[in-house]
Coordinates of C-alpha atoms in Angstrom, one line a residue:
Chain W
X159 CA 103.4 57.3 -112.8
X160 CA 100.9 54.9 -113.1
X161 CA 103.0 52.1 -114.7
X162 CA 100.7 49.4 -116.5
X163 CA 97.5 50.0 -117.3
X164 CA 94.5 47.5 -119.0
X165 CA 91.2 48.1 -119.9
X166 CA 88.4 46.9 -119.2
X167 CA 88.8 45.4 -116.0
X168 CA 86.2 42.8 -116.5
X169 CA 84.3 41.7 -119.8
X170 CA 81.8 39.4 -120.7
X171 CA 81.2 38.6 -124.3
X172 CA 78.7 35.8 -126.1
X173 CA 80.9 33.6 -128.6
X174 CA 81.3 34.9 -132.0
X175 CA 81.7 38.5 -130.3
X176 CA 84.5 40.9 -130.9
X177 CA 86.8 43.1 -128.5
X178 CA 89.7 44.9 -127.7
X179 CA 91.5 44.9 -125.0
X180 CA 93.5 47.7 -124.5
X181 CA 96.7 48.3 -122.6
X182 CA 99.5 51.0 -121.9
X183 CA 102.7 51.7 -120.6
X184 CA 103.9 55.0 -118.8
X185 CA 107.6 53.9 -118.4
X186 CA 109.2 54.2 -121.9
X187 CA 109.5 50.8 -122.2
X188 CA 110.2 48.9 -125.1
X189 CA 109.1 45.2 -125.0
X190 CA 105.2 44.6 -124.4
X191 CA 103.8 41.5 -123.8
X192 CA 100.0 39.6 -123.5
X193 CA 99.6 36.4 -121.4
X194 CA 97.2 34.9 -120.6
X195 CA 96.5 33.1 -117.0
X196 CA 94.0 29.7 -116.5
X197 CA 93.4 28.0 -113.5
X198 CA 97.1 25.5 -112.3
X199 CA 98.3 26.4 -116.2
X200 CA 100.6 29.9 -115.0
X201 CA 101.2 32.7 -117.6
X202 CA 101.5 31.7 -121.2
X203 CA 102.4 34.1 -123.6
X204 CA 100.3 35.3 -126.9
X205 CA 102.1 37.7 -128.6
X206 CA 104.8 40.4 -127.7
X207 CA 106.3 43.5 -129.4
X208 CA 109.9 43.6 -128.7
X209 CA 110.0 47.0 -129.4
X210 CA 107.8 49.5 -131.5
X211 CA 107.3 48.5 -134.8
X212 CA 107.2 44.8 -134.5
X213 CA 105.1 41.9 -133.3
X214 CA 105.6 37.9 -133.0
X215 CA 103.7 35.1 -131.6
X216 CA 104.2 33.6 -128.7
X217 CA 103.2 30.6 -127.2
X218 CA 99.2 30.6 -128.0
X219 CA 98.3 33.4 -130.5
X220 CA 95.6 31.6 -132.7
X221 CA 92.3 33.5 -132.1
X222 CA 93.9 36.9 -131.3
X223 CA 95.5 39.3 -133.1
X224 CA 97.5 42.5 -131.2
X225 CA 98.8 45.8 -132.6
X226 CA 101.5 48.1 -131.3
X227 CA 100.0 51.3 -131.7
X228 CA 103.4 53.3 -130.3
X229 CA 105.5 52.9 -127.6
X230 CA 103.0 53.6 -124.9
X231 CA 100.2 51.3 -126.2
X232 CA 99.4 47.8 -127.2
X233 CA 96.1 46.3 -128.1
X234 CA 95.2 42.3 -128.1
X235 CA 92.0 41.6 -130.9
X236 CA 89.7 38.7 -130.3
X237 CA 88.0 38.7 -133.7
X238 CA 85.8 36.5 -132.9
X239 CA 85.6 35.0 -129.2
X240 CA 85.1 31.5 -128.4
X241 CA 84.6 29.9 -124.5
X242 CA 88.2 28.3 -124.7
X243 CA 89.2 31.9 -124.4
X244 CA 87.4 32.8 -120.9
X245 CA 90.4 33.6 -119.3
X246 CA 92.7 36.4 -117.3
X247 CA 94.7 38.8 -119.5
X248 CA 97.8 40.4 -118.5
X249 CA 99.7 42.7 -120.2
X250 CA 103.6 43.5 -118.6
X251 CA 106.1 45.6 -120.2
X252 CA 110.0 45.9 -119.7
X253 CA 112.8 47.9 -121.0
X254 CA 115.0 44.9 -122.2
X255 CA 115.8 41.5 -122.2
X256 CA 116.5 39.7 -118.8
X257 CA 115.2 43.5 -117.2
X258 CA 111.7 43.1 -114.9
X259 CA 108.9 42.6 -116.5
X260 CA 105.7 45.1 -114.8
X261 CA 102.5 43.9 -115.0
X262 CA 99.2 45.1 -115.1
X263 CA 96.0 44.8 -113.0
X264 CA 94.6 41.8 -115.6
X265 CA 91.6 41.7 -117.2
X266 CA 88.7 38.9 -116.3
X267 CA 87.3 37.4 -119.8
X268 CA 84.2 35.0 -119.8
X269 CA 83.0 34.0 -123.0
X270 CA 79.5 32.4 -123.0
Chain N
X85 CA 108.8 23.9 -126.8
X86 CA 110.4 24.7 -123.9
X87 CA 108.8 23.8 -121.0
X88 CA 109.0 25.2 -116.8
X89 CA 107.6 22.8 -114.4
X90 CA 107.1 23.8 -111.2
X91 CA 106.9 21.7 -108.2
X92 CA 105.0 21.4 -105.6
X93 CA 102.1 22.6 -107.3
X94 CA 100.1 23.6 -103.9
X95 CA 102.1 24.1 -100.4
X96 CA 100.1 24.5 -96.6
X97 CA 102.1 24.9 -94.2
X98 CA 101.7 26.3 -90.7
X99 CA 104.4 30.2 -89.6
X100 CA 107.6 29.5 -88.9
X101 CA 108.3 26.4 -91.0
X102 CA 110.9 26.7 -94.0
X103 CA 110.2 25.6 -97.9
X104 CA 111.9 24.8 -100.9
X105 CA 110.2 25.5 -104.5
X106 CA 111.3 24.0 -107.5
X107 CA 111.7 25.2 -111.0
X108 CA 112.8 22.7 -113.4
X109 CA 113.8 22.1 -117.3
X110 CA 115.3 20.4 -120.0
X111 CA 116.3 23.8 -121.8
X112 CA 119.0 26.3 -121.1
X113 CA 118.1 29.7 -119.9
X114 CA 120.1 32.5 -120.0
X115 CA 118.1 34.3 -116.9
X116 CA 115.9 32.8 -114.7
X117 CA 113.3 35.3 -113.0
X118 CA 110.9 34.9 -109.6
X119 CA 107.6 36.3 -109.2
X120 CA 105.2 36.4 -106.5
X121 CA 101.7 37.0 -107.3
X122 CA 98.7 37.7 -105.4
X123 CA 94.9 37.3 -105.9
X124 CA 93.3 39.9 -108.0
X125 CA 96.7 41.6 -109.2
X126 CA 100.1 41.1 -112.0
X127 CA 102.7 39.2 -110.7
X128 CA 105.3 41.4 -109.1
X129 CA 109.4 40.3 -109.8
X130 CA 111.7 39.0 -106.3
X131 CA 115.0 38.5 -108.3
X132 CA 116.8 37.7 -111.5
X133 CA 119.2 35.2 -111.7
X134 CA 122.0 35.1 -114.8
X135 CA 124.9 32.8 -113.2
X136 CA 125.0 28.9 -113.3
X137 CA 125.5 28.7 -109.7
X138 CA 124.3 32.2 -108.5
X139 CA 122.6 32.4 -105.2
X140 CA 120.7 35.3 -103.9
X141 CA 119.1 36.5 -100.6
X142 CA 116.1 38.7 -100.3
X143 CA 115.4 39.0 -96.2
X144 CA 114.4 35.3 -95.5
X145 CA 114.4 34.5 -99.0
X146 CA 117.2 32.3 -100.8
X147 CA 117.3 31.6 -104.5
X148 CA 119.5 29.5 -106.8
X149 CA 120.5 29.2 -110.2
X150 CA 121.3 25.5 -110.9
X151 CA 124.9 24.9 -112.4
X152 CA 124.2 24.3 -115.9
X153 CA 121.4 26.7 -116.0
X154 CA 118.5 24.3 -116.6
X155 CA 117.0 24.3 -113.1
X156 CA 116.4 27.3 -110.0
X157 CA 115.1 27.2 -105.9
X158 CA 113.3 29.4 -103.7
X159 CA 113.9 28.7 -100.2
X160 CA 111.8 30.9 -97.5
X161 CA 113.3 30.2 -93.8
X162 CA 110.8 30.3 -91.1
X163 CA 107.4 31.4 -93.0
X164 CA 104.9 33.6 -92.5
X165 CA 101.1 34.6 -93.5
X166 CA 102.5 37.1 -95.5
X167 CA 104.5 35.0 -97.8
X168 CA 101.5 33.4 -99.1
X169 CA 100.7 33.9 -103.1
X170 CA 101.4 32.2 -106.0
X171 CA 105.2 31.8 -107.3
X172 CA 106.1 31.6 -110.4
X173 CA 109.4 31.1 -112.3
X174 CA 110.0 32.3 -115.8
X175 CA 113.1 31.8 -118.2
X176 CA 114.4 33.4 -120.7
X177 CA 116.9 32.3 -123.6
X178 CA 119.6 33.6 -125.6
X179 CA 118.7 35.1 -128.3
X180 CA 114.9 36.0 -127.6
X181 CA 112.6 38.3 -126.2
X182 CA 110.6 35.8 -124.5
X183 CA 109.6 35.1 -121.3
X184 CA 108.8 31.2 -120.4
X185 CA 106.8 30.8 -117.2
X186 CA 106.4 27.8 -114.8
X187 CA 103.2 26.4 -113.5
X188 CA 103.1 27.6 -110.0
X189 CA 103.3 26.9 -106.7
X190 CA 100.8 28.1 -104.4
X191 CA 101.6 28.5 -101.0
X192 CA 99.5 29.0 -97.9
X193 CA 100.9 30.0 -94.9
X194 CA 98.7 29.4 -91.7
X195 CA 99.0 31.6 -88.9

């Protein structure tokens, strides 16, 4: 049981690059979720899938785009990166509302 | 948009003194989760809150729900090295999937 898992761990793109970061969930959760984290700004959410099937934006989704490939997995697209997004992405799942979100280990973005 | 603010933002203090973080808003939420998380990893939950009012302990722990649901405390009694991390709060509303998180607080405990 390996709860949440991201890939890659750490990624460093020139701007105007594209990538995928990829993420999955062993717990037969429903709701996925990508934050992001920046330095004395907390978590602020991109986009989540409240269950599979569906997407919405959350806080700060320009730039990114995300797909919910089945229950397990859920990918967040940076079409085409830019420095402003040099930043640590985490992706949590949970099995409803109000229940505990998981997280996974993060992954370390710099954009040159 | 609904907003968390956290407060203090950064917190040194030396083992076996107590502290009080806040978590504070304008907006109703219908839970009010705490997180601690440590360098390098995902935050990890300490409790949920759902009650205007609720208080709960977790060892030296103590965390509130403010009456009318706007507002939540973490109280550690008597601190120690371990207990250092970031917290965060994050609230949720009727109604939504989403999870609003505070700024921080970053505490440092010194041995």
């Amino acid at each position: 049981n390996a709860g949440v898992t991201q890939t890659p761990k750490f990624q460093v793109l020139k701007t105007g690059q594209s990538m995928t970061l990829q993420c999955a969930q062993d717990m037969n959760h429903n709701s996925m979720y990508w934050y992001r984290q920046d330095p004395g700004m907390g978590l602020r959410l991109i986009y989540y899938s409240a269950s599979e099937g569906t997407t919405d934006k959350g806080e700060v989704p320009n730039g990114y785009n995300v797909s919910r490939l089945n229950k397990r997995e859920f990918s967040l697209r940076l079409e085409s990166a830019a420095p402003s997004q040099t930043s640590v992405y985490f992706c949590a799942s949970t099995k409803g509302v109000q229940e505990t979100q998981y997280f996974g280990p993060g992954t370390r973005l710099l954009v040159l | 948009t609904q907003l968390l603010e956290q407060s203090p933002q950064f917190l040194s203090i030396q083992e076996g003194e107590n502290l009080t973080v806040y978590c504070n808003s304008s907006s109703v939420f219908s839970s009010l989760q705490w997180y601690r998380q440590e360098p390098g990893e995902g935050p990890v939950l300490l409790v949920t809150v759902v009650t205007g009012g609720e208080v709960k302990k977790l060892k030296r722990l103590t965390f509130q729900f403010g009456d009318a649901r706007k507002d939540s405390s973490l109280h550690i009694t008597a601190a120690q090295p371990g207990d250092t991390g970031l917290y965060l709060c994050a609230g949720t509303t009727s109604g939504t999937y989403k999870y609003i998180f505070g700024t921080g607080t970053r505490l440092k405990v010194l041995a």
